[in-house]
Short mmCIF file of C-alpha atoms and ligand atoms in Angstrom, two decimals:
data_model
loop_
_atom_site.label_atom_id
_atom_site.label_comp_id
_atom_site.label_asym_id
_atom_site.label_seq_id
_atom_site.Cartn_x
_atom_site.Cartn_y
_atom_site.Cartn_z
CA UNK A 137 10.60 4.95 38.71
CA UNK A 138 10.69 8.44 40.23
CA UNK A 139 13.40 11.04 40.15
CA UNK A 140 14.37 14.23 41.92
CA UNK A 141 14.42 17.19 39.52
CA UNK A 142 17.02 18.94 41.72
CA UNK A 143 19.56 16.19 42.31
CA UNK A 144 18.78 14.01 39.29
CA UNK A 145 18.73 10.93 41.50
CA UNK A 146 16.29 8.11 40.77
CA UNK A 147 14.13 6.30 43.31
CA UNK A 148 11.62 3.45 43.46
CA UNK A 149 7.93 4.20 42.99
CA UNK A 150 7.46 3.76 46.75
CA UNK A 151 9.63 6.81 47.57
CA UNK A 152 7.87 10.15 48.07
CA UNK A 153 10.66 12.61 48.77
CA UNK A 154 14.27 12.85 47.74
CA UNK A 155 16.70 11.28 50.23
CA UNK A 156 19.29 13.94 49.52
CA UNK A 157 17.39 17.26 49.38
CA UNK A 158 13.99 16.23 50.74
CA UNK A 159 12.25 17.73 47.73
CA UNK A 160 9.24 16.18 45.98
CA UNK A 161 9.90 13.46 43.42
CA UNK A 162 8.56 13.31 39.90
CA UNK A 163 7.41 10.17 38.10
CA UNK A 164 9.67 9.28 35.16
CA UNK A 165 7.43 8.99 32.11
CA UNK A 166 7.38 5.55 30.51
CA UNK A 167 9.48 5.39 27.38
CA UNK A 168 7.15 5.79 24.42
CA UNK A 169 7.79 2.92 21.98
CA UNK A 170 8.99 3.94 18.53
CA UNK A 171 5.97 4.45 16.30
CA UNK A 172 5.78 1.46 13.94
CA UNK A 173 4.83 2.24 10.34
CA UNK A 174 1.19 1.28 9.89
CA UNK A 175 0.93 -2.30 8.67
CA UNK A 176 -0.70 -2.38 5.27
CA UNK A 177 -2.00 -5.87 4.35
CA UNK A 178 -2.33 -4.83 0.70
CA UNK A 179 1.36 -3.87 0.45
CA UNK A 180 3.27 -6.90 -0.83
CA UNK A 181 6.47 -5.06 -1.71
CA UNK A 182 8.54 -6.96 0.87
CA UNK A 183 7.57 -10.31 -0.68
CA UNK A 184 9.50 -9.58 -3.87
CA UNK A 185 13.18 -9.73 -4.67
CA UNK A 186 14.57 -6.18 -5.13
CA UNK A 187 16.53 -7.49 -8.12
CA UNK A 188 13.32 -8.82 -9.70
CA UNK A 189 11.65 -5.45 -9.08
CA UNK A 190 14.43 -3.37 -10.65
CA UNK A 191 14.87 -5.74 -13.61
CA UNK A 192 11.20 -6.10 -14.49
CA UNK A 193 9.65 -2.76 -13.56
CA UNK A 194 9.15 -1.91 -17.23
CA UNK A 195 7.07 -5.05 -17.83
CA UNK A 196 5.16 -4.64 -14.56
CA UNK A 197 3.97 -1.21 -15.76
CA UNK A 198 2.46 -2.51 -19.00
CA UNK A 199 -0.81 -3.98 -17.64
CA UNK A 200 -1.69 -0.53 -16.22
CA UNK A 201 -0.71 1.32 -19.38
CA UNK A 202 -2.09 -1.01 -22.06
CA UNK A 203 -4.74 -3.11 -20.30
CA UNK A 204 -5.07 -6.61 -21.84
CA UNK A 205 -2.41 -5.97 -24.46
CA UNK A 206 0.00 -4.99 -21.69
CA UNK A 207 -0.98 -8.11 -19.73
CA UNK A 208 -0.16 -10.32 -22.72
CA UNK A 209 3.17 -8.57 -23.41
CA UNK A 210 4.14 -8.81 -19.72
CA UNK A 211 3.21 -12.53 -19.66
CA UNK A 212 5.38 -13.16 -22.72
CA UNK A 213 8.28 -10.91 -21.70
CA UNK A 214 8.74 -11.80 -18.03
CA UNK A 215 6.88 -15.03 -17.22
CA UNK A 216 9.38 -15.98 -14.51
CA UNK A 217 9.17 -12.66 -12.66
CA UNK A 218 6.89 -12.86 -9.60
CA UNK A 219 6.88 -9.05 -9.44
CA UNK A 220 5.60 -8.76 -13.01
CA UNK A 221 3.00 -11.49 -12.40
CA UNK A 222 1.72 -9.64 -9.34
CA UNK A 223 1.07 -6.56 -11.47
CA UNK A 224 -0.38 -8.69 -14.27
CA UNK A 225 -3.00 -9.93 -11.76
CA UNK A 226 -3.71 -6.39 -10.54
CA UNK A 227 -3.87 -5.11 -14.13
CA UNK A 228 -6.32 -7.91 -15.01
CA UNK A 229 -8.52 -6.96 -12.05
CA UNK A 230 -8.64 -3.38 -13.28
CA UNK A 231 -9.26 -4.38 -16.91
CA UNK A 232 -12.04 -6.82 -15.98
CA UNK A 233 -13.65 -4.18 -13.74
CA UNK A 234 -13.45 -1.72 -16.61
CA UNK A 235 -15.23 -4.14 -18.97
CA UNK A 236 -17.95 -4.91 -16.40
CA UNK A 237 -18.53 -1.20 -15.90
CA UNK A 238 -18.79 -0.67 -19.65
CA UNK A 239 -21.30 -3.52 -20.03
CA UNK A 240 -23.44 -2.34 -17.12
CA UNK A 241 -23.25 1.21 -18.45
CA UNK A 242 -24.36 0.07 -21.90
CA UNK A 243 -27.33 -1.91 -20.52
CA UNK A 244 -28.79 0.86 -18.35
CA UNK A 245 -29.61 3.96 -20.43
CA UNK A 246 -28.67 7.40 -19.24
CA UNK A 247 -27.98 6.75 -15.53
CA UNK A 248 -25.81 3.82 -16.54
CA UNK A 249 -23.90 5.99 -18.97
CA UNK A 250 -23.20 8.60 -16.30
CA UNK A 251 -22.18 5.94 -13.76
CA UNK A 252 -19.96 4.23 -16.34
CA UNK A 253 -18.35 7.56 -17.21
CA UNK A 254 -17.56 8.31 -13.56
CA UNK A 255 -16.23 4.78 -13.03
CA UNK A 256 -14.05 5.10 -16.13
CA UNK A 257 -12.44 8.22 -14.66
CA UNK A 258 -11.94 6.50 -11.28
CA UNK A 259 -10.38 3.47 -13.02
CA UNK A 260 -8.06 5.77 -14.98
CA UNK A 261 -6.93 7.42 -11.73
CA UNK A 262 -6.37 3.98 -10.16
CA UNK A 263 -4.25 2.95 -13.15
CA UNK A 264 -2.15 6.11 -12.85
CA UNK A 265 -1.63 5.49 -9.12
CA UNK A 266 -0.62 1.87 -9.82
CA UNK A 267 1.74 2.98 -12.58
CA UNK A 268 3.58 5.37 -10.27
CA UNK A 269 3.78 2.69 -7.58
CA UNK A 270 5.54 0.42 -10.06
CA UNK A 271 7.90 3.32 -10.87
CA UNK A 272 8.74 3.40 -7.16
CA UNK A 273 9.23 -0.37 -7.11
CA UNK A 274 6.22 -1.05 -4.92
CA UNK A 275 3.78 -3.94 -5.03
CA UNK A 276 0.54 -2.69 -3.56
CA UNK A 277 -2.94 -3.79 -4.50
CA UNK A 278 -4.82 -1.12 -6.47
CA UNK A 279 -6.96 1.26 -4.41
CA UNK A 280 -10.76 0.77 -4.68
CA UNK A 281 -10.36 -2.22 -7.04
CA UNK A 282 -8.81 -4.29 -4.23
CA UNK A 283 -12.10 -4.06 -2.34
CA UNK A 284 -14.08 -5.67 -5.14
CA UNK A 285 -12.85 -9.07 -3.98
CA UNK A 286 -12.28 -11.06 -7.16
CA UNK A 287 -9.14 -12.37 -8.91
CA UNK A 288 -7.15 -12.32 -5.66
ZN1 LIG B 788 16.86 15.80 45.60
#
């Protein structure tokens, strides 16, 4: 579509000048589609019942706060909550990663200790991020840990 900026009349693309004033036509810019929020395949929030999320948030936080102990409490407290079980799985991933890092760090002297120390800090940050996501009622896979590809 084209339009005349003087008369505000619209014409087909084949027209070159305005039929009313003879002035040059301008091309109407195509409507830009509304920007969709970026699709995040690790964000599972929509898969859970909002009621489940609000009721069981407290239990879903535990695996990030208390590692294996939190996992066990969450399993006992809210076994029928898919939202809690999602975070139990993510918390297990983080806890298992943490143990592997500790073992590897213990085996390799010096360099291993430094690497394990750095990893421990990274894991702590990941746990804090996950904790705040639960506070917001989200169900996203943990950053970094999600790329390790075990315990899906
Ligand atoms: Zn015109």
